[in-house]
C-alpha positions as a LaTeX table, in Angstrom:
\begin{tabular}{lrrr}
\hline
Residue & $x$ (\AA) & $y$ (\AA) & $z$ (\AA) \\
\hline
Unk1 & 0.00 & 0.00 & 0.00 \\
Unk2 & 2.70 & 2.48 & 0.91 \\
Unk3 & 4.55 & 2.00 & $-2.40$ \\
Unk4 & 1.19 & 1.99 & $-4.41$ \\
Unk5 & 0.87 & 5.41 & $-2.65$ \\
Unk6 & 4.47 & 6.97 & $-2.94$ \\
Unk7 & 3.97 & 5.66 & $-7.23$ \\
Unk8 & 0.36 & 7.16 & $-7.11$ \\
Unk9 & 1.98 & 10.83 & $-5.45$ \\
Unk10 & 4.95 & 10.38 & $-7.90$ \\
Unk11 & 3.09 & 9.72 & $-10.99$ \\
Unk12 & 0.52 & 12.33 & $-10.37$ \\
Unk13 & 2.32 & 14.88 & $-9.11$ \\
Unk14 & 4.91 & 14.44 & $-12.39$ \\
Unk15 & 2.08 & 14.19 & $-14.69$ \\
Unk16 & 0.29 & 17.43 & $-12.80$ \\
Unk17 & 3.62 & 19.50 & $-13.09$ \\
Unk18 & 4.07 & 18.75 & $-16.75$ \\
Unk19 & 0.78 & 19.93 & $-17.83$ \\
Unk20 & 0.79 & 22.76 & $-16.34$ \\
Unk21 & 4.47 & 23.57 & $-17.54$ \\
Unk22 & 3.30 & 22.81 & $-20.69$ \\
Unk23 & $-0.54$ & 24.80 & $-20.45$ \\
Unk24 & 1.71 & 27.69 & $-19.72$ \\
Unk25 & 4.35 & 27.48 & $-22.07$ \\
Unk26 & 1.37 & 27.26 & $-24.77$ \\
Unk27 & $-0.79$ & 30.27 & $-22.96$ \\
Unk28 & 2.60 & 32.47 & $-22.83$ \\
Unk29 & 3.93 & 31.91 & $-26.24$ \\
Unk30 & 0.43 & 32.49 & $-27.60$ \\
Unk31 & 0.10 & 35.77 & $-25.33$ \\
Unk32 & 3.39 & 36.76 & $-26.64$ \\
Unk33 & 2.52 & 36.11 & $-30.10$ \\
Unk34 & $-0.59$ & 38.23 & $-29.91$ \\
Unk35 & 1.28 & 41.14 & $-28.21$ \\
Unk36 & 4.17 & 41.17 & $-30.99$ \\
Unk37 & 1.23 & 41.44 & $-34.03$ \\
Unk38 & $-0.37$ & 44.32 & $-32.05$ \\
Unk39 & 2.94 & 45.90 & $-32.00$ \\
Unk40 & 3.78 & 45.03 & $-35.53$ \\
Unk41 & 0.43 & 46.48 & $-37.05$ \\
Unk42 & 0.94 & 49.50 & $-34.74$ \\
Unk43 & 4.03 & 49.74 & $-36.48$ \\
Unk44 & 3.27 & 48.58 & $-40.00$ \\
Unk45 & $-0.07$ & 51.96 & $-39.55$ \\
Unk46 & 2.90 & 54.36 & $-38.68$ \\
Unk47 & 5.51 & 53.17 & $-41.49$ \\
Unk48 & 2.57 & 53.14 & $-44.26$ \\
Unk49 & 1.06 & 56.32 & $-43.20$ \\
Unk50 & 4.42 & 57.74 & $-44.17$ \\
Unk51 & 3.71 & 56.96 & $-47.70$ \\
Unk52 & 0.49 & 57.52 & $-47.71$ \\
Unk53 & $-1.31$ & 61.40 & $-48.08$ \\
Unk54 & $-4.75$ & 60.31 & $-46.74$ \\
Unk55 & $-6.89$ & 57.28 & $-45.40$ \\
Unk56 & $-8.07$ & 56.29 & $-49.01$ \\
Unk57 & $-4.54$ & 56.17 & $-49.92$ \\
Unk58 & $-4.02$ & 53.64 & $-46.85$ \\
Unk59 & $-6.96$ & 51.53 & $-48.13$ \\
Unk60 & $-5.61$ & 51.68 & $-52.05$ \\
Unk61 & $-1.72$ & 50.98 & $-50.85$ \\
Unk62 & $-3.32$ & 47.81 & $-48.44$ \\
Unk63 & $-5.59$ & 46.44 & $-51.17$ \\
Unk64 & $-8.49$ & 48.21 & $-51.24$ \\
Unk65 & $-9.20$ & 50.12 & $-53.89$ \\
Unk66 & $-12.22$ & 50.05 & $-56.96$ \\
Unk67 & $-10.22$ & 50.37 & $-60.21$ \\
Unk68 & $-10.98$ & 47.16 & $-61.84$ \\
Unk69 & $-12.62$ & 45.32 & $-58.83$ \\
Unk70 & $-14.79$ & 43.09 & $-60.98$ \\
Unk71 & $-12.10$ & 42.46 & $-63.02$ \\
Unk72 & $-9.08$ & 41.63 & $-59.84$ \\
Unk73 & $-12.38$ & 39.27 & $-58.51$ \\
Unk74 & $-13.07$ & 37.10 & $-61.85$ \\
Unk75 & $-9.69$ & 36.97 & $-63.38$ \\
Unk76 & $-7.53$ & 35.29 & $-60.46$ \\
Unk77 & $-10.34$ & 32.86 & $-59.39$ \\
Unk78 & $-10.71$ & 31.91 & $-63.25$ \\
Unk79 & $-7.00$ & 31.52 & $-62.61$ \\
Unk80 & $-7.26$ & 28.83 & $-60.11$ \\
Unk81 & $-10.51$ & 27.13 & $-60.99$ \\
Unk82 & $-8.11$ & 26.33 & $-64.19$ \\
Unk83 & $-6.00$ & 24.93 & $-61.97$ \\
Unk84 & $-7.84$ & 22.66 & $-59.97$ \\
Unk85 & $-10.17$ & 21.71 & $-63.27$ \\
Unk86 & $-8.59$ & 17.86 & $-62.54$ \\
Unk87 & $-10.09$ & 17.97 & $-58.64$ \\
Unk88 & $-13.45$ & 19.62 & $-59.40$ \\
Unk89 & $-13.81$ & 16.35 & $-62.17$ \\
Unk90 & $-13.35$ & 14.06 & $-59.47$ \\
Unk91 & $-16.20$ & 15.69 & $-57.57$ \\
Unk92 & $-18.11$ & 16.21 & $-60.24$ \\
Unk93 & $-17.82$ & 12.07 & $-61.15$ \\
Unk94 & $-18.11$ & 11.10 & $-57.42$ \\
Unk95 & $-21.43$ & 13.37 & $-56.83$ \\
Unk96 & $-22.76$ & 13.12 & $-60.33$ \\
Unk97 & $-24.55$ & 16.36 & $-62.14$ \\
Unk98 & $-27.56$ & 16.64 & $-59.58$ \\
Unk99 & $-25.62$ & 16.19 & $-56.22$ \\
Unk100 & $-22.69$ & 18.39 & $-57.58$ \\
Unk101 & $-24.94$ & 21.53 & $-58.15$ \\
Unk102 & $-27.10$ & 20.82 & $-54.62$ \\
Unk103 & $-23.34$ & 20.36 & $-52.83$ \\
Unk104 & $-22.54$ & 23.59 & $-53.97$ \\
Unk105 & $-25.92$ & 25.09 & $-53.40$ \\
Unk106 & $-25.71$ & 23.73 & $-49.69$ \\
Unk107 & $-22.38$ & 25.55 & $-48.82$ \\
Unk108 & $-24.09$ & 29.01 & $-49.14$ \\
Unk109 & $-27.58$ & 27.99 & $-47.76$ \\
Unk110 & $-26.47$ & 26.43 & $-44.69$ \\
Unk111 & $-23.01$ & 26.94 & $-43.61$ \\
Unk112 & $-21.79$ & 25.17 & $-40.75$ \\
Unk113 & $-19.02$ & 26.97 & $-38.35$ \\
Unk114 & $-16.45$ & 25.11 & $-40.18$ \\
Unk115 & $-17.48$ & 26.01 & $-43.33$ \\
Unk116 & $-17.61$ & 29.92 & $-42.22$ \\
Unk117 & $-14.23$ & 29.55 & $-40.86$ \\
Unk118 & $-12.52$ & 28.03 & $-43.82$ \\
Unk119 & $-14.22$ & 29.74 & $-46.72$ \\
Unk120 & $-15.25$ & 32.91 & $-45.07$ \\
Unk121 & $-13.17$ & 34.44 & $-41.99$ \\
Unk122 & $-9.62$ & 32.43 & $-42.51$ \\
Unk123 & $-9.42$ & 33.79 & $-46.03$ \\
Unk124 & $-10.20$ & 37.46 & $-45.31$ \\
Unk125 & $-8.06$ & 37.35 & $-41.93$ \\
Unk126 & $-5.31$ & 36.17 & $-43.61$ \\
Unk127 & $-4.95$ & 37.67 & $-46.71$ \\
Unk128 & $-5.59$ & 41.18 & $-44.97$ \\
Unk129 & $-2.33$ & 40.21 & $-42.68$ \\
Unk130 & $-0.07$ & 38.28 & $-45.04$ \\
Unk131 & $-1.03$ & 40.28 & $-48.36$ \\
Unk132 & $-2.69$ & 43.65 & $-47.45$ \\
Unk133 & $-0.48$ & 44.54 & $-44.33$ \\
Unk134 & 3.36 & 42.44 & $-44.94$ \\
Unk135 & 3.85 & 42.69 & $-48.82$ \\
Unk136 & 2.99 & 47.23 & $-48.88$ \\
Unk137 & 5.16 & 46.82 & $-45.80$ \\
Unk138 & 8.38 & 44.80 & $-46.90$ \\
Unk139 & 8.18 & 46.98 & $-49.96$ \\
Unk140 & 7.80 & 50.51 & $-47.84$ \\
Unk141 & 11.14 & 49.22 & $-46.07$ \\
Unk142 & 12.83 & 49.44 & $-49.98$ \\
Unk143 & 13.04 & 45.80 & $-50.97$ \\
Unk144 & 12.05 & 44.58 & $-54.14$ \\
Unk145 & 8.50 & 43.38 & $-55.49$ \\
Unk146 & 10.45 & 40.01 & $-56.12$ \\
Unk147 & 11.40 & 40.45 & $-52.49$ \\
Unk148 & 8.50 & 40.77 & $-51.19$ \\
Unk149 & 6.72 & 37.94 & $-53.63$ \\
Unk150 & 9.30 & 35.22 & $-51.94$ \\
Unk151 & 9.63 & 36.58 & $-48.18$ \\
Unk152 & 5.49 & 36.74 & $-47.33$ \\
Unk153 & 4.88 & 33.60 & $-48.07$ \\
Unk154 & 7.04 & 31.87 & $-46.02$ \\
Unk155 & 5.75 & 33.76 & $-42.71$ \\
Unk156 & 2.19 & 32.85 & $-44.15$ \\
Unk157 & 3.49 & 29.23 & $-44.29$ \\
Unk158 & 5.13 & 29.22 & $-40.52$ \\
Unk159 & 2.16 & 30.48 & $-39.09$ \\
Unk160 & 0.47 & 27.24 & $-39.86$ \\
Unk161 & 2.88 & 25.50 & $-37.76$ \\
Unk162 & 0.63 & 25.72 & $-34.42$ \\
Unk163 & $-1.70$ & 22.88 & $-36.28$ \\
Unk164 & 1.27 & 20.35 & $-34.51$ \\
Unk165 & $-0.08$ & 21.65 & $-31.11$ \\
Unk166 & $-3.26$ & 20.83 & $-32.26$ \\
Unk167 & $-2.93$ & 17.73 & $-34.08$ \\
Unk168 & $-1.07$ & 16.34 & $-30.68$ \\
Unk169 & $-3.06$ & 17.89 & $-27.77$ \\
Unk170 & $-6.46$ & 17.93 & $-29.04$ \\
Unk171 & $-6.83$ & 15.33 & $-31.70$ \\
Unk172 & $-4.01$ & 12.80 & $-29.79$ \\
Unk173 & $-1.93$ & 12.17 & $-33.18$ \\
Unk174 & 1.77 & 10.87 & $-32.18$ \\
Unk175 & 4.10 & 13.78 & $-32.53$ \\
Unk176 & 5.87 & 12.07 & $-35.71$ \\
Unk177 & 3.24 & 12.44 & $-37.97$ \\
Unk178 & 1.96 & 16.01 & $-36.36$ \\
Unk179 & 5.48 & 17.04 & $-37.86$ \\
Unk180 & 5.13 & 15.05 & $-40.95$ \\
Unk181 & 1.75 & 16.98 & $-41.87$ \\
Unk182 & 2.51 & 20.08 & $-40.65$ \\
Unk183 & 5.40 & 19.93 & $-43.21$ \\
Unk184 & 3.59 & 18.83 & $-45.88$ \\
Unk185 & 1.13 & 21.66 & $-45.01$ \\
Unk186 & 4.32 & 24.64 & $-44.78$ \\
Unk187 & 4.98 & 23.21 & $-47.94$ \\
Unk188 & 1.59 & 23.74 & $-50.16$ \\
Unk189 & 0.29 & 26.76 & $-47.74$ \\
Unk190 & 3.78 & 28.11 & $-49.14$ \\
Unk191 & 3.31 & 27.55 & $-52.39$ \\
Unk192 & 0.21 & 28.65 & $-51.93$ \\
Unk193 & 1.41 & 32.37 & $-50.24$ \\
Unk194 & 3.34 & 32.93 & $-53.54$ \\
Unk195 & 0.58 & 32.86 & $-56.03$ \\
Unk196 & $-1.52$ & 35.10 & $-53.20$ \\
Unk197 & 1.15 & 37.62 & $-53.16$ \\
Unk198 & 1.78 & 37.10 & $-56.83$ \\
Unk199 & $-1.76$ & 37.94 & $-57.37$ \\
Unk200 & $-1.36$ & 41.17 & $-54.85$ \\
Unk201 & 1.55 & 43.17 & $-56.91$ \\
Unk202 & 0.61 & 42.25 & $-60.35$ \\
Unk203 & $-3.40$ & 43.66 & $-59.75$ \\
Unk204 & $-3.03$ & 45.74 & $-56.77$ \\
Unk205 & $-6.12$ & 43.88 & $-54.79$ \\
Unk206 & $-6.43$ & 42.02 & $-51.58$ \\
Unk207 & $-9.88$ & 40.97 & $-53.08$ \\
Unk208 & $-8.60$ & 38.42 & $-55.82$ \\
Unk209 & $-6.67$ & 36.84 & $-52.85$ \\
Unk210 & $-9.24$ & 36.72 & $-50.59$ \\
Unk211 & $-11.86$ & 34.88 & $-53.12$ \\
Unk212 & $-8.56$ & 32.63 & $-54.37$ \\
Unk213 & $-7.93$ & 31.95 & $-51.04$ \\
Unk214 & $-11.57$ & 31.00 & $-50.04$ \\
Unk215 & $-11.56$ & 28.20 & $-53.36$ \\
Unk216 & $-8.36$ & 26.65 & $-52.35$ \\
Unk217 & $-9.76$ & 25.93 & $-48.73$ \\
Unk218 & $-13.19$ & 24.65 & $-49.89$ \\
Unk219 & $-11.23$ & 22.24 & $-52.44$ \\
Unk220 & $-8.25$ & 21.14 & $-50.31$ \\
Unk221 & $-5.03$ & 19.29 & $-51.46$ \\
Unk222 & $-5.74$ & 17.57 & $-54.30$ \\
Unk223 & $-6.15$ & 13.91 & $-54.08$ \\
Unk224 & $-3.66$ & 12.18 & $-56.51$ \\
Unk225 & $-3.53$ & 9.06 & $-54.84$ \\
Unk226 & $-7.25$ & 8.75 & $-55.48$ \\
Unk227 & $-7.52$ & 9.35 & $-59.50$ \\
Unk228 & $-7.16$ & 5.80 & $-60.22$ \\
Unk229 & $-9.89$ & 4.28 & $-58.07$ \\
Unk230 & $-12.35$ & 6.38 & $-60.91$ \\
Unk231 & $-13.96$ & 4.80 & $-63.85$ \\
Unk232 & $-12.76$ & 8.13 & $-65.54$ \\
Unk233 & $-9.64$ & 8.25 & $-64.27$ \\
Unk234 & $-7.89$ & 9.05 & $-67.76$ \\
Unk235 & $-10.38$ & 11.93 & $-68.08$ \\
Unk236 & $-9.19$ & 13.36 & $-64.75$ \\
Unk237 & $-5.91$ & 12.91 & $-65.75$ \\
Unk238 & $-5.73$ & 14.80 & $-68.69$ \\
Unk239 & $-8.35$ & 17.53 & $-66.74$ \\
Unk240 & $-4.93$ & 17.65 & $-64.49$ \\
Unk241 & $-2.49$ & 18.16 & $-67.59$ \\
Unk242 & $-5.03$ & 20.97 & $-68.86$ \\
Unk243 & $-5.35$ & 22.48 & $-65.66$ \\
Unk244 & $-1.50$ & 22.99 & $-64.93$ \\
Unk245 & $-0.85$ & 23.83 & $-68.90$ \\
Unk246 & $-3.75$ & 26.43 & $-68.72$ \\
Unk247 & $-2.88$ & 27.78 & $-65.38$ \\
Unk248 & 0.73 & 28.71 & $-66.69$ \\
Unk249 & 0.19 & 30.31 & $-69.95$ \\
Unk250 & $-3.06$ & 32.24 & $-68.19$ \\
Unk251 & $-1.34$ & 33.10 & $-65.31$ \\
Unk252 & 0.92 & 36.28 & $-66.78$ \\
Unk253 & $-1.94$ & 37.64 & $-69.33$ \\
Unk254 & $-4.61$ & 37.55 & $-66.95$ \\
Unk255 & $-2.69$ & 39.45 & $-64.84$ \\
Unk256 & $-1.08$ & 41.52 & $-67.08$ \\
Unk257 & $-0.22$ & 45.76 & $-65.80$ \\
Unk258 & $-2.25$ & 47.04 & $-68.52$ \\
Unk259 & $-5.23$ & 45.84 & $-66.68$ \\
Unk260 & $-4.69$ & 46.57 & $-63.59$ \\
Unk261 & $-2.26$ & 49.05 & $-62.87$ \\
Unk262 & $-0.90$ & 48.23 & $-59.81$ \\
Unk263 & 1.54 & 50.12 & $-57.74$ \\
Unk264 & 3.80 & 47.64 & $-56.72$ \\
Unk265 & 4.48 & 46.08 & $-60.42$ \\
Unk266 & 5.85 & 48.65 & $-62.43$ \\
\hline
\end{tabular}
């Protein structure tokens, strides 16, 4: 009985002290975090003002601005719907013609809090931070458009790093594969930042991004592993090559200066 007990206090009282070390290790860093982007926008308000005359100037040097707004909305989500034409054919053969139009119906009709968060507040959060705020920023501090195309997204791909917290202490995934996917997931939400801030010089808008952004989450990674379990699968296949061939030769033209005029690309 005694040693039962001395192994019970021991256990517990190890187990007890290592949660909480680790509750407020998570709590701190996350406080700390929040404090440094308060300071950072406070700073990234004073640094733009400089090089801005007025308020709409502020909105039209983050993003906002109406010169061509259909036009920076249509063009970069035509952009990516190219892309992903070999993913939205394997929904399209999985759901069939009826289902496929009533899935997408659904999403607007009755959006669940996942759904808003993915497609609705994640999007416009982050774009307005990684896109709006960093790139007018890294380029008021006299680097480069090219610069600033190649540094933004990797901050927008580290702050997805937090999902290993996650993945471990909510979801109980071993710690291995926590890394493994958040790795896989710097790696597309990467390549995902440079087309975003791609998409930010060459038009000028933080709306293109926003509604790009908003696709890419509702569609996910695509599923390669999964083309061959369709009866179409050489049709999604070449849907792929089209995609990918279309997406490139689009992707300067459609956001070409001309159109846009943007600030940042001259």
């Amino acid at each position: 009985c005694i040693n039962h007990c001395i192994n019970y206090c021991i256990n517990y009282c190890i187990n007890h002290c290592i949660n909480h070390c680790i509750n407020y290790c998570i709590n701190y860093c996350i406080n700390h975090c929040i404090n440094h982007c308060i300071n950072l926008m406070n700073q990234l308000i004073k640094i733009t003002l400089l090089f801005c005359k007025s308020f709409i100037d502020f909105l039209v040097f983050s993003g906002f601005k109406t010169e061509s707004f259909l036009l920076a909305l249509i063009l970069p989500l035509f952009l990516v719907i190219i892309l992903f034409l070999g993913p939205i054919l394997m929904i399209y053969f999985e759901l069939g013609p009826n289902d496929f139009i009533t899935n997408l119906v659904s999403i607007f009709k009755a959006p669940s809090v996942f759904t808003l968060r993915n497609i609705i507040v994640a999007p416009i959060a982050e774009e307005i931070v990684f896109r709006g705020c960093m790139c007018p920023l890294i380029i008021a501090a006299g680097f480069s458009p090219i610069s600033a195309l190649f540094m933004t997204p990797l901050f927008f791909g580290i702050a997805h790093l937090h999902h290993i917290l996650n993945s471990v202490y909510s979801q109980q995934v071993a710690l291995k594969q926590a890394v493994f996917e958040a790795v896989f997931q710097l790696f597309y939400t990467t390549l995902f930042g440079w087309f975003a801030s791609f998409i930010f010089l060459r038009t000028g808008h933080i709306i293109g991004c926003i509604i790009c952004h908003a696709f890419c989450n509702s569609m996910g990674f695509p599923q390669f592993d999964e083309i061959n379990n369709y009866k179409q699968a050489s049709i999604i296949k070449i849907g792929f090559i089209i995609g990918m061939i279309g997406f490139s030769i689009l992707l300067m033209p459609l956001t070409n200066q001309s159109i846009f005029n943007s600030i940042f690309w001259q």
